[in-house]
PDB file of C-alpha atoms in Angstrom:
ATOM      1  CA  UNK U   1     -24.075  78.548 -34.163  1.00 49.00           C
ATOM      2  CA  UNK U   2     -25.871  76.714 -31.080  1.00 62.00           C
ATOM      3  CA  UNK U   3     -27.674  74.630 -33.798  1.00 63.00           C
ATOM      4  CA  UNK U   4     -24.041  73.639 -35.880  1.00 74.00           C
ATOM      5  CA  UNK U   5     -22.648  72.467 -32.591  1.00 76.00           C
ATOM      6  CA  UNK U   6     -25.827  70.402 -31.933  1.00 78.00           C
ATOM      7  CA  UNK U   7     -25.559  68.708 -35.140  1.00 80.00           C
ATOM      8  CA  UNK U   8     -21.860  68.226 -35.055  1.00 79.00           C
ATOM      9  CA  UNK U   9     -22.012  67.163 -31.544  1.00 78.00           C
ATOM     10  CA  UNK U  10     -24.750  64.415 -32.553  1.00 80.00           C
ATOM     11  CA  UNK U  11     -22.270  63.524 -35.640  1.00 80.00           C
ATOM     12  CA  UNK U  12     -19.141  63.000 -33.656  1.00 79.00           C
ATOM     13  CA  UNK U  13     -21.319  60.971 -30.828  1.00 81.00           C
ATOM     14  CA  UNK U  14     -21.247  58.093 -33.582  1.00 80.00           C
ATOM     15  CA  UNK U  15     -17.718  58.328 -33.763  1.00 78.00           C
ATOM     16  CA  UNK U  16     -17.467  57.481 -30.668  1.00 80.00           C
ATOM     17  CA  UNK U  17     -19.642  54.979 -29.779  1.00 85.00           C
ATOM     18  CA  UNK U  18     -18.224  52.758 -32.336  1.00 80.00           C
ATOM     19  CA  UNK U  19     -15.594  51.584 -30.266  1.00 80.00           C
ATOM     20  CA  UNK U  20     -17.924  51.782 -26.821  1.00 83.00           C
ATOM     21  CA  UNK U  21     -20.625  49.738 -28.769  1.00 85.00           C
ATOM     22  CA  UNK U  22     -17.954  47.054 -30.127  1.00 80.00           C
ATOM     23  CA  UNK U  23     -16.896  45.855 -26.636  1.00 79.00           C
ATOM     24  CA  UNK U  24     -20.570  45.853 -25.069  1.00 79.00           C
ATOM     25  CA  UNK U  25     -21.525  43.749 -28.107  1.00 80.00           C
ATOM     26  CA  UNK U  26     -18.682  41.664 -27.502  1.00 72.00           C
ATOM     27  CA  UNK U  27     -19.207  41.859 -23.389  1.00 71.00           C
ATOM     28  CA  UNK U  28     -22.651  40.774 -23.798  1.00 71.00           C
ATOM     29  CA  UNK U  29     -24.162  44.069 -22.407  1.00 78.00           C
ATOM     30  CA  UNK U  30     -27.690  45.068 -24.808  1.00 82.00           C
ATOM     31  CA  UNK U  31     -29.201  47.979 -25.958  1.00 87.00           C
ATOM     32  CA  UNK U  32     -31.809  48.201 -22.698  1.00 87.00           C
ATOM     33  CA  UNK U  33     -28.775  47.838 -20.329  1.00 87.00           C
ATOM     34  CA  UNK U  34     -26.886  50.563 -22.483  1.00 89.00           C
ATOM     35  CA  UNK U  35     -29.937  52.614 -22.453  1.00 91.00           C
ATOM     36  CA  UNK U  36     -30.930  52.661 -18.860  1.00 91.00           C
ATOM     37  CA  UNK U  37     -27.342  52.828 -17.954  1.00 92.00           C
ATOM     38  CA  UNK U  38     -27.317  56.210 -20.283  1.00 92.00           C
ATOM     39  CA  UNK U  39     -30.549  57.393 -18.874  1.00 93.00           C
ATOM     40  CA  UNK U  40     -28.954  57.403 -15.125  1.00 93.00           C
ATOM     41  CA  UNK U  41     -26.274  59.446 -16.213  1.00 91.00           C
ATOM     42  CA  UNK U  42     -27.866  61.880 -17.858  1.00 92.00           C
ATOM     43  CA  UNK U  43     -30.316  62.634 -14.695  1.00 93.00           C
ATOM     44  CA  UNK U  44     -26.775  62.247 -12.906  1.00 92.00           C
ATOM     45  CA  UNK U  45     -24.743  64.832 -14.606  1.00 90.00           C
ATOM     46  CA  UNK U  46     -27.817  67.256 -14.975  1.00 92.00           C
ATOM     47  CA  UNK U  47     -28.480  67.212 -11.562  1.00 92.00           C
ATOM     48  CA  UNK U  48     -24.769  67.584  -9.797  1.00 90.00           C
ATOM     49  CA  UNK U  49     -23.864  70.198 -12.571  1.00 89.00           C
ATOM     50  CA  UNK U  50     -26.376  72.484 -13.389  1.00 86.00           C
ATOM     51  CA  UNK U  51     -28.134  73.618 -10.136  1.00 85.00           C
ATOM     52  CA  UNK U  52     -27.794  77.345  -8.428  1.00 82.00           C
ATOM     53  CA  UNK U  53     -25.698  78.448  -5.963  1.00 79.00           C
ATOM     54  CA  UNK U  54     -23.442  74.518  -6.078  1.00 78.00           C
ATOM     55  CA  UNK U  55     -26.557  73.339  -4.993  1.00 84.00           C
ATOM     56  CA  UNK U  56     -28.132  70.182  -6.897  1.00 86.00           C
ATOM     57  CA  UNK U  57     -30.345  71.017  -9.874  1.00 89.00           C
ATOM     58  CA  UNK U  58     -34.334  70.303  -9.163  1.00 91.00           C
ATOM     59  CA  UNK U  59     -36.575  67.412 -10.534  1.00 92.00           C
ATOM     60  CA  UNK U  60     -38.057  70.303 -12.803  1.00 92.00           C
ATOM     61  CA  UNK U  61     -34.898  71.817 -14.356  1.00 90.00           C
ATOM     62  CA  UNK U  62     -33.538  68.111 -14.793  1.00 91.00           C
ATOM     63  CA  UNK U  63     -36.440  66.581 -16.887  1.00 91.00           C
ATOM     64  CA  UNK U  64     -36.163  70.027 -18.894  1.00 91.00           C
ATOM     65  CA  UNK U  65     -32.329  69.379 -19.408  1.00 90.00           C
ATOM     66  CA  UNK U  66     -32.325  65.899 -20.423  1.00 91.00           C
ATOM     67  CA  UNK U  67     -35.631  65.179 -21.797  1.00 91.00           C
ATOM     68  CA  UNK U  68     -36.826  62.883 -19.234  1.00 92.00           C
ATOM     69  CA  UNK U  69     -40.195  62.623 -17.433  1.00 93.00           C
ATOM     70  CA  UNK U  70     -40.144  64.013 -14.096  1.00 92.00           C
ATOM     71  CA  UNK U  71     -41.033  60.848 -12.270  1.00 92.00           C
ATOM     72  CA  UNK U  72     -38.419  59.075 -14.601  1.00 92.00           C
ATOM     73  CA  UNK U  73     -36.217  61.323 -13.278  1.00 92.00           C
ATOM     74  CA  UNK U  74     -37.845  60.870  -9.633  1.00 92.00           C
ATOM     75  CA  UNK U  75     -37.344  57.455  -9.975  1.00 92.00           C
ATOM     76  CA  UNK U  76     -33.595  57.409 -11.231  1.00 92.00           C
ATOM     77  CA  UNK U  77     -32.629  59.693  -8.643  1.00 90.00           C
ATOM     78  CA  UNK U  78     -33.976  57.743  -5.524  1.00 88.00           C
ATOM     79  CA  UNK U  79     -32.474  54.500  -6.690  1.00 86.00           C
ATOM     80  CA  UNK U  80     -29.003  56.150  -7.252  1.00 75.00           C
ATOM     81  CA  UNK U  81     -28.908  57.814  -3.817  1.00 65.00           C
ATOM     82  CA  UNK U  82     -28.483  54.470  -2.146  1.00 60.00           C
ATOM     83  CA  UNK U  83     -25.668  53.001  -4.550  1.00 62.00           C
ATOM     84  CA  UNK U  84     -22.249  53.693  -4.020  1.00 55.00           C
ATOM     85  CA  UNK U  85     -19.843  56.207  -5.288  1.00 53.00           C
ATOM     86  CA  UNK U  86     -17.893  55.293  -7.622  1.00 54.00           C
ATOM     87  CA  UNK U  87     -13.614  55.891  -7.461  1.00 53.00           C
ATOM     88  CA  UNK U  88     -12.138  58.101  -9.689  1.00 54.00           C
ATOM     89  CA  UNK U  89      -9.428  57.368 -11.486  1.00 59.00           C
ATOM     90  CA  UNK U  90      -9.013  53.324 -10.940  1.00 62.00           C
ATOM     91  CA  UNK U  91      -6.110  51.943 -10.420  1.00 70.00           C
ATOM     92  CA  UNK U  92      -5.949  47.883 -10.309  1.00 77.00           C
ATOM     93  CA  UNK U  93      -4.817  45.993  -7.474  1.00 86.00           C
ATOM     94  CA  UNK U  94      -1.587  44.139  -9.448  1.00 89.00           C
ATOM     95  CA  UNK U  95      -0.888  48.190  -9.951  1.00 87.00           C
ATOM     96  CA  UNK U  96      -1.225  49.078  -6.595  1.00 90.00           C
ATOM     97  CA  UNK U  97       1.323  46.562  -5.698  1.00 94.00           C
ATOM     98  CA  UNK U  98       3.758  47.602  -8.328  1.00 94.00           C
ATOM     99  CA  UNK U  99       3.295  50.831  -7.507  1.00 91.00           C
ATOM    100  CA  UNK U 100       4.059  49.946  -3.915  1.00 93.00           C
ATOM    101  CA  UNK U 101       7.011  48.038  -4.208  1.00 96.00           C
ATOM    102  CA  UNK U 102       8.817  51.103  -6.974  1.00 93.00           C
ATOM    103  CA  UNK U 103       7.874  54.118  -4.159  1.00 93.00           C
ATOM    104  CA  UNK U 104       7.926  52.438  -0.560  1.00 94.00           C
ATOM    105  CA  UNK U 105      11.460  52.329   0.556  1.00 93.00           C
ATOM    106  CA  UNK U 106      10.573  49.375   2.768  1.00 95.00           C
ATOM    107  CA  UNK U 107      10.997  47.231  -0.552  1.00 96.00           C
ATOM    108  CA  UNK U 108      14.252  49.336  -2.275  1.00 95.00           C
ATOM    109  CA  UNK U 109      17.369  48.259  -2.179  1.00 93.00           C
ATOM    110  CA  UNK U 110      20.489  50.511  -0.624  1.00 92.00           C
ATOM    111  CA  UNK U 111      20.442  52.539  -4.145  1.00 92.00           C
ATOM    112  CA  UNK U 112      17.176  53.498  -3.703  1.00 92.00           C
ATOM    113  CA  UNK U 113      16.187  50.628  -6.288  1.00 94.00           C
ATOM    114  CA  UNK U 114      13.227  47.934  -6.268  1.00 95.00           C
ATOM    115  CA  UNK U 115      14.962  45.317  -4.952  1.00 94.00           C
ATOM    116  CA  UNK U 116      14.348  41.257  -4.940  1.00 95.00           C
ATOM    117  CA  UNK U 117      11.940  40.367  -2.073  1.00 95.00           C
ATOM    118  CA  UNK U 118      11.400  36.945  -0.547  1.00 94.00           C
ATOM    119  CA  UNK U 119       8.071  35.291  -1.367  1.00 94.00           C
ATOM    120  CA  UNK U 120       6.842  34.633   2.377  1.00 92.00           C
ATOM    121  CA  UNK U 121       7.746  36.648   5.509  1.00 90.00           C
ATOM    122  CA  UNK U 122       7.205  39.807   7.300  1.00 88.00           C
ATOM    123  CA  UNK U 123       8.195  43.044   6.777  1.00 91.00           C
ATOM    124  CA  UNK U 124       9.966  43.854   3.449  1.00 92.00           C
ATOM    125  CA  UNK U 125       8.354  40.713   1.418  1.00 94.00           C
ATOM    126  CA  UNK U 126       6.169  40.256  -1.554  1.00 96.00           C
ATOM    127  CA  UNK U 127       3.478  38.748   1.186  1.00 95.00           C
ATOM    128  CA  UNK U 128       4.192  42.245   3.144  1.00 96.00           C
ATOM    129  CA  UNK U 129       3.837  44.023  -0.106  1.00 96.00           C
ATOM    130  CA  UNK U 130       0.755  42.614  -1.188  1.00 96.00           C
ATOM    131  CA  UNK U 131      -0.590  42.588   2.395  1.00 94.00           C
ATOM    132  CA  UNK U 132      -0.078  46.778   2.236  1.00 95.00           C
ATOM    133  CA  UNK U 133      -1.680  47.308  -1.201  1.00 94.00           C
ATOM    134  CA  UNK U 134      -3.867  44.895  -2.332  1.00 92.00           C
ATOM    135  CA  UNK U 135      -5.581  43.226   0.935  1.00 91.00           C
ATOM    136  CA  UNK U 136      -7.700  40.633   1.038  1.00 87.00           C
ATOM    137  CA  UNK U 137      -6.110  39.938  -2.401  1.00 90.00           C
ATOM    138  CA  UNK U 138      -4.346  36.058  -2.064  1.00 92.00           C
ATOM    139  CA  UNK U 139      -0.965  35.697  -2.181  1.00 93.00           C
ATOM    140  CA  UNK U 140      -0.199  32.972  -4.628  1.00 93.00           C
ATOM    141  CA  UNK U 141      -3.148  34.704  -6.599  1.00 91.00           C
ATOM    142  CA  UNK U 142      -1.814  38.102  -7.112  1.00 92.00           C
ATOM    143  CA  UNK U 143       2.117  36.052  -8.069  1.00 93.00           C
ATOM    144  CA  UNK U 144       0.009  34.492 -11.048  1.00 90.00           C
ATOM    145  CA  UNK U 145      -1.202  36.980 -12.284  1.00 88.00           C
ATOM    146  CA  UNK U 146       1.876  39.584 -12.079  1.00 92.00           C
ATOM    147  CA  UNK U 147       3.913  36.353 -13.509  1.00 90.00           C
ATOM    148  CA  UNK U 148       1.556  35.905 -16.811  1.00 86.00           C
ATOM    149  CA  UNK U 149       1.526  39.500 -17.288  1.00 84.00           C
ATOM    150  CA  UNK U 150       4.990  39.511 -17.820  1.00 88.00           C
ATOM    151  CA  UNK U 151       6.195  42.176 -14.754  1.00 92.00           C
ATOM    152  CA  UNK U 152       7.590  39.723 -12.111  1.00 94.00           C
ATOM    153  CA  UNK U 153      10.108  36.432 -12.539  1.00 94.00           C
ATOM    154  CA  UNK U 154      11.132  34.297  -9.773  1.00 92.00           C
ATOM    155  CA  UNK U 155      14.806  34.315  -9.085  1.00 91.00           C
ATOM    156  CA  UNK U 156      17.089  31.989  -6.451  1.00 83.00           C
ATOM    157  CA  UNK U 157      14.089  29.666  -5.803  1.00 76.00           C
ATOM    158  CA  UNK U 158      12.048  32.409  -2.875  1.00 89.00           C
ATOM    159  CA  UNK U 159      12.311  35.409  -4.061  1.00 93.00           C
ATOM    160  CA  UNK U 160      10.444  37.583  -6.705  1.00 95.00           C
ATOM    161  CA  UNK U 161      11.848  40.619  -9.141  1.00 95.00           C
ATOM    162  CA  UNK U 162      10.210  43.355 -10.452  1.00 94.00           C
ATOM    163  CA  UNK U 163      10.810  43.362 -14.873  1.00 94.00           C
ATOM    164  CA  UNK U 164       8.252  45.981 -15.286  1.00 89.00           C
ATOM    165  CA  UNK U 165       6.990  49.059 -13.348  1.00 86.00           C
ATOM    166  CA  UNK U 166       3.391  48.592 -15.137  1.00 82.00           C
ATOM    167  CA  UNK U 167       0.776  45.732 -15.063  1.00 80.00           C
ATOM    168  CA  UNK U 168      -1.500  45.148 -18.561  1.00 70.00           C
ATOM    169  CA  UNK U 169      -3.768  42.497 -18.207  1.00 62.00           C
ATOM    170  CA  UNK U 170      -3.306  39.419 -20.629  1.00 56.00           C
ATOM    171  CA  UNK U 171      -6.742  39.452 -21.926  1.00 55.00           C
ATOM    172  CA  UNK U 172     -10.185  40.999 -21.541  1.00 60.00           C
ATOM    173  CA  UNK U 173     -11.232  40.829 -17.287  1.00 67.00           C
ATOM    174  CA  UNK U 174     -12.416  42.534 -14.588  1.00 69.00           C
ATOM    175  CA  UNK U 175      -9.039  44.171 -14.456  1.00 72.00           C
ATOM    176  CA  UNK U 176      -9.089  45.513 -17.944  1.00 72.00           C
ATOM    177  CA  UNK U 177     -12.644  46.576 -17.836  1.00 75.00           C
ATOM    178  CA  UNK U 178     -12.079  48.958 -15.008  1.00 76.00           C
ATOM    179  CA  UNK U 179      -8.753  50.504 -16.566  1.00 77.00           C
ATOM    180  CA  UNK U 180     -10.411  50.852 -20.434  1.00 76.00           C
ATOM    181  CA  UNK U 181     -13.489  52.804 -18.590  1.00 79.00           C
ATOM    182  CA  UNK U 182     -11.043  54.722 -16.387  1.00 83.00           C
ATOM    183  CA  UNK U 183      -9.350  55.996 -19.167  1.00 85.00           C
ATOM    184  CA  UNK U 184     -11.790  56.653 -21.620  1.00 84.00           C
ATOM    185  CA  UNK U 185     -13.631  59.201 -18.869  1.00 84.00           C
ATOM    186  CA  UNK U 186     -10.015  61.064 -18.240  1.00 88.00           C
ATOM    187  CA  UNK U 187      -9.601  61.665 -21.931  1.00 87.00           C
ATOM    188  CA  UNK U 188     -13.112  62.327 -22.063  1.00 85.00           C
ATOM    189  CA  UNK U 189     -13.299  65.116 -18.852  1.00 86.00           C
ATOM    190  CA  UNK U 190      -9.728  66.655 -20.497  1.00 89.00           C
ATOM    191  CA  UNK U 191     -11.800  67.445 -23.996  1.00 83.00           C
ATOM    192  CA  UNK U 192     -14.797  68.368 -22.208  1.00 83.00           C
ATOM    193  CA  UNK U 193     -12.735  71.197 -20.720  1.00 89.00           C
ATOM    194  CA  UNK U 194     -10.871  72.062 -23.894  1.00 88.00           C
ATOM    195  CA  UNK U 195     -14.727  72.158 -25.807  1.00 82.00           C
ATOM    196  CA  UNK U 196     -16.579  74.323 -22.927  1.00 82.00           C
ATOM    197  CA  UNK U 197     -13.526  76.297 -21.018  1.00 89.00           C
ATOM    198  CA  UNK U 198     -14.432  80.072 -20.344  1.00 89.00           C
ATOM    199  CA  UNK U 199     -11.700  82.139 -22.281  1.00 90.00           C
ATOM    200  CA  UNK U 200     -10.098  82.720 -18.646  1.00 92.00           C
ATOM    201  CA  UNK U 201      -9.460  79.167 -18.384  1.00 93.00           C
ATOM    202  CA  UNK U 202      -6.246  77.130 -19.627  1.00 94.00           C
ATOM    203  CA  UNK U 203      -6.508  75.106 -22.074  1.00 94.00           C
ATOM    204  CA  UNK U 204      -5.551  71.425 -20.839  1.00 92.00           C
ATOM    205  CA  UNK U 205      -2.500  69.448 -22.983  1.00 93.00           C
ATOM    206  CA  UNK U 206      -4.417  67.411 -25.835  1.00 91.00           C
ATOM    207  CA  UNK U 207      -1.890  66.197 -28.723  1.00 91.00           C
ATOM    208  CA  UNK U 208      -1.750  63.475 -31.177  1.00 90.00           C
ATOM    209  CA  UNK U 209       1.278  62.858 -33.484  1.00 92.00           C
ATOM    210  CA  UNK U 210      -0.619  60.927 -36.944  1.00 92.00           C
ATOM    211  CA  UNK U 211       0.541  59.839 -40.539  1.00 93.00           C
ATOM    212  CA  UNK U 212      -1.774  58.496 -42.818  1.00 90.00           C
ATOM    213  CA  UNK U 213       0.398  57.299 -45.034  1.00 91.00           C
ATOM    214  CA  UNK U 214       2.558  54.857 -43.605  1.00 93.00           C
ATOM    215  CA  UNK U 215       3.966  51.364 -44.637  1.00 93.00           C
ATOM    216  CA  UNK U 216       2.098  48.588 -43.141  1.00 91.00           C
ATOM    217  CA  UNK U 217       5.070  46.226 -42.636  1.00 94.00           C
ATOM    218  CA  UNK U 218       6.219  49.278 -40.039  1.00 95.00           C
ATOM    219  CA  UNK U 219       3.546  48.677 -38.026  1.00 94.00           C
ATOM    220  CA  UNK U 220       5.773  46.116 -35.371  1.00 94.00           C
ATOM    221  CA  UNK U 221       8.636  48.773 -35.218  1.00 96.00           C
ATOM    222  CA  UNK U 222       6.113  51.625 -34.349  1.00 96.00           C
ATOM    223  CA  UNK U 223       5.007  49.090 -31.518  1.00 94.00           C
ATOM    224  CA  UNK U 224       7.861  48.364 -30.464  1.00 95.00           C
ATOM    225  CA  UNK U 225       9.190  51.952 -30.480  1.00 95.00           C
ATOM    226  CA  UNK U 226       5.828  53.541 -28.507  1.00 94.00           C
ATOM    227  CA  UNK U 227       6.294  50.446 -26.162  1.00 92.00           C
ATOM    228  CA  UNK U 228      10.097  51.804 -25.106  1.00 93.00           C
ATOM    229  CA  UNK U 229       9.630  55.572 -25.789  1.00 95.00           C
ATOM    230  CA  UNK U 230       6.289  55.900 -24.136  1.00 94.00           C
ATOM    231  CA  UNK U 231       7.375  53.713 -21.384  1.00 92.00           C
ATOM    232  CA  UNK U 232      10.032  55.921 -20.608  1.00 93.00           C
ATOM    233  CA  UNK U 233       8.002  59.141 -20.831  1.00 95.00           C
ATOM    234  CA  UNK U 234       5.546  57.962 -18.561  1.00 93.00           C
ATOM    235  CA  UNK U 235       8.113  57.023 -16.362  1.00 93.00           C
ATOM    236  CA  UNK U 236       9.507  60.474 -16.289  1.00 95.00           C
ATOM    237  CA  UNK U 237       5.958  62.059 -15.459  1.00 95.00           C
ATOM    238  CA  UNK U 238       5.675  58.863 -12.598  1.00 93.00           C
ATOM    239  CA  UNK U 239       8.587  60.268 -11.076  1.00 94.00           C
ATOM    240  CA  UNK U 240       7.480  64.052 -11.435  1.00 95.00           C
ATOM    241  CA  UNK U 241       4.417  63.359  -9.753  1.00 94.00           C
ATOM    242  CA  UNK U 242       5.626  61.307  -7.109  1.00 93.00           C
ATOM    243  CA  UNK U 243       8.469  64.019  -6.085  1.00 94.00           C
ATOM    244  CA  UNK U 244       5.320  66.602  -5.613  1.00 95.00           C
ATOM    245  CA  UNK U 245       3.248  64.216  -3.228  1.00 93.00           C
ATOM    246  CA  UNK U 246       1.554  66.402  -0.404  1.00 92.00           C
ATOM    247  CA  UNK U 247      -0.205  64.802   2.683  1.00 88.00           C
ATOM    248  CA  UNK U 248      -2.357  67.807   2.907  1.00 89.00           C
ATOM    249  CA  UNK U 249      -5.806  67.341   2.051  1.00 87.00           C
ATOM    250  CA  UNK U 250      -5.465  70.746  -0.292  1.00 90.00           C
ATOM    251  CA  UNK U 251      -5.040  68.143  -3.414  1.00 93.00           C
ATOM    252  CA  UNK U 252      -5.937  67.051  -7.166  1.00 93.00           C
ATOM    253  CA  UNK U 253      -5.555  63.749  -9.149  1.00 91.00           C
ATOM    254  CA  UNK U 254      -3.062  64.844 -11.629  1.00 94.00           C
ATOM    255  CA  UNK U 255      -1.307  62.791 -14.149  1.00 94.00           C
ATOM    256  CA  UNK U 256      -1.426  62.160 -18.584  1.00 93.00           C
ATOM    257  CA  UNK U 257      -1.585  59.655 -20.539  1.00 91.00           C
ATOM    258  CA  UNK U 258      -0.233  57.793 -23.877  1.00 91.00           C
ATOM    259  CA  UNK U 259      -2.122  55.552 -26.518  1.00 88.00           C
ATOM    260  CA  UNK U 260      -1.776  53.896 -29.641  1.00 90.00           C
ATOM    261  CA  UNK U 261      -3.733  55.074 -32.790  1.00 90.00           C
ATOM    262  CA  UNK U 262      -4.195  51.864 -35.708  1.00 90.00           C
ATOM    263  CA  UNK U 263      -7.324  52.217 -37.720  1.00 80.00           C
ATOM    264  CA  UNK U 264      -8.147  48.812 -38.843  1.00 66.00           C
ATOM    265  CA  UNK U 265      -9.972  48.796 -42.231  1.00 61.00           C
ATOM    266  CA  UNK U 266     -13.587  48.009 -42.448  1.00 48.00           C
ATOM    267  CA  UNK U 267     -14.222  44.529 -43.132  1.00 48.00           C
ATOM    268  CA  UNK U 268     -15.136  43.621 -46.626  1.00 47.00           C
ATOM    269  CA  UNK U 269     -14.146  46.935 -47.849  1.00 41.00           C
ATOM    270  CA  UNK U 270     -11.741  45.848 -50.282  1.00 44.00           C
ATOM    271  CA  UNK U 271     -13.630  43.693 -51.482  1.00 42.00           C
ATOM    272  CA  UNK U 272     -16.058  45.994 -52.406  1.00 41.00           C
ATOM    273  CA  UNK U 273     -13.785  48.221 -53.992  1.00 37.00           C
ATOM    274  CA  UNK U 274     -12.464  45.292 -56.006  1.00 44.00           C
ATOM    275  CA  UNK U 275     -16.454  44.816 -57.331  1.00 44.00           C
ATOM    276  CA  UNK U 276     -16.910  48.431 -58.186  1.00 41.00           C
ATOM    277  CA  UNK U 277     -13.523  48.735 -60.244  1.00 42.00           C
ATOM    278  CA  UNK U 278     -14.174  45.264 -62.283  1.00 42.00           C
ATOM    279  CA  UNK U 279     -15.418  45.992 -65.765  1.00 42.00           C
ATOM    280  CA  UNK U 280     -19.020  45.244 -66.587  1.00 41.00           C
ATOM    281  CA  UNK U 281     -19.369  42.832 -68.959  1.00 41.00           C
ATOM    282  CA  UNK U 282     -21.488  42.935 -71.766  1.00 38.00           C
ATOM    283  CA  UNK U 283     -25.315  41.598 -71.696  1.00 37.00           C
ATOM    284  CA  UNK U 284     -26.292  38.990 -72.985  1.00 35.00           C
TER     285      UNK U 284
END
């Protein structure tokens, strides 16, 4: 049984690369970069997960793990001891501001509602607002790029209004980067769990809703539909989350998330299925 999950593990590892592989190809990253990069996180994860007694696991036990050479794995460890940790869980500063300005009652109106704020000023402006959660972020800056994403308009000349409680980048940046890896490792950690939970352990909530069969010229009503509907879920679960806020440091990250599923057909394939069905004509 060990070996079948081996081998089905290895065979579902190319399932998802695919999509990991596409955008390094397309950021420019190579196969070294990828490698090393893979290389430091396996001595990484072998070493703050399988030592004794929550202690971290030795050189010895590590190069066993993962395959490595022990002064690979000398070497990998030393030069990640003096980088930083990473955050979990990143969340952009255009979010952060959102974020900001639909939660801190500095910036709500008497309903309780994100209100209108002046451009410049003190307390209770956009400036304010962006001086709170995104510092050192400019001003004007951080307005451009809430304005081409499509989540702020300017209204009576000064002042700015929120159209949109969530901030998607317009195209492939920094910004984008950060959230894609963000959320591949939480849907990543979730099936992890699900995979190699004790039988004392939940289960965590892992659900897709698929049809293979459907017309392609639905496609812009699904969109449109998973744009509102998931929206408005996700909403919900903000709101949820935010009413159980504790200031204790007894706390988890907690949250869920929603995606789009479109498999987009191999390129040339029907082409090639168009050769294979066309009759063979005779010899000459």
């Amino acid at each position: 049984m060990a070996v079948r999950a081996h081998d089905l593990v290895r065979e579902g590892l190319g399932q998802i690369l695919e999509p990991l592989v596409l955008v390094l190809l397309k950021s420019g990253v190579s196969w070294k970069e990828f490698a090393d990069c893979g290389k430091a996180k396996f001595v990484q994860v072998a070493t703050e997960n399988f030592g004794i007694r929550d202690r971290p696991t030795n050189i010895s036990r590590v190069s066993i793990l993962t395959g490595l050479d022990r002064r690979d794995v000398r070497k990998i460890r030393r030069a990640g001891s003096s980088q930083p940790p990473q955050q979990s869980g990143f969340m952009s500063k255009p979010t952060q501001v959102l974020d900001g300005w639909y939660h801190d009652a500095e910036f709500h109106d008497d309903k309780g509602r994100p209100r209108d704020l002046l451009i410049e000023g003190g307390s209770g402006s956009f400036a304010e607002l962006v001086r709170r959660y995104a510092p050192g972020i400019p001003l004007v800056a951080m307005m451009k790029e809430l304005r081409a994403a499509g989540t702020v308009t300017e209204v009576e000349g000064a002042k700015l209004r929120m159209l949109k409680r969530s901030y998607v980048p317009r195209a492939l940046n920094e910004n984008q980067i950060r959230l894609w890896s963000s959320v591949l490792k939480d849907m990543g950690v979730t099936w992890e769990h699900n995979l190699t939970r004790t039988a004392d352990e939940p289960s965590r909530f892992e659900r897709r809703a698929i049809n293979l069969k459907i017309d392609r010229k639905a496609v812009p009503a699904f969109q449109s539909f998973l744009e509102e509907q998931g929206m408005a879920f996700l909403e919900r679960i903000d709101d949820w989350l935010s009413a159980h806020e504790t200031k204790d440091d007894d706390c988890v990250r907690l949250g869920a998330g929603v995606y789009y599923i479109e498999d987009a057909p191999m390129r040339g394939t029907k082409r090639r299925l168009q050769r294979a069905r066309k009759p063979m004509g005779r010899s000459p």
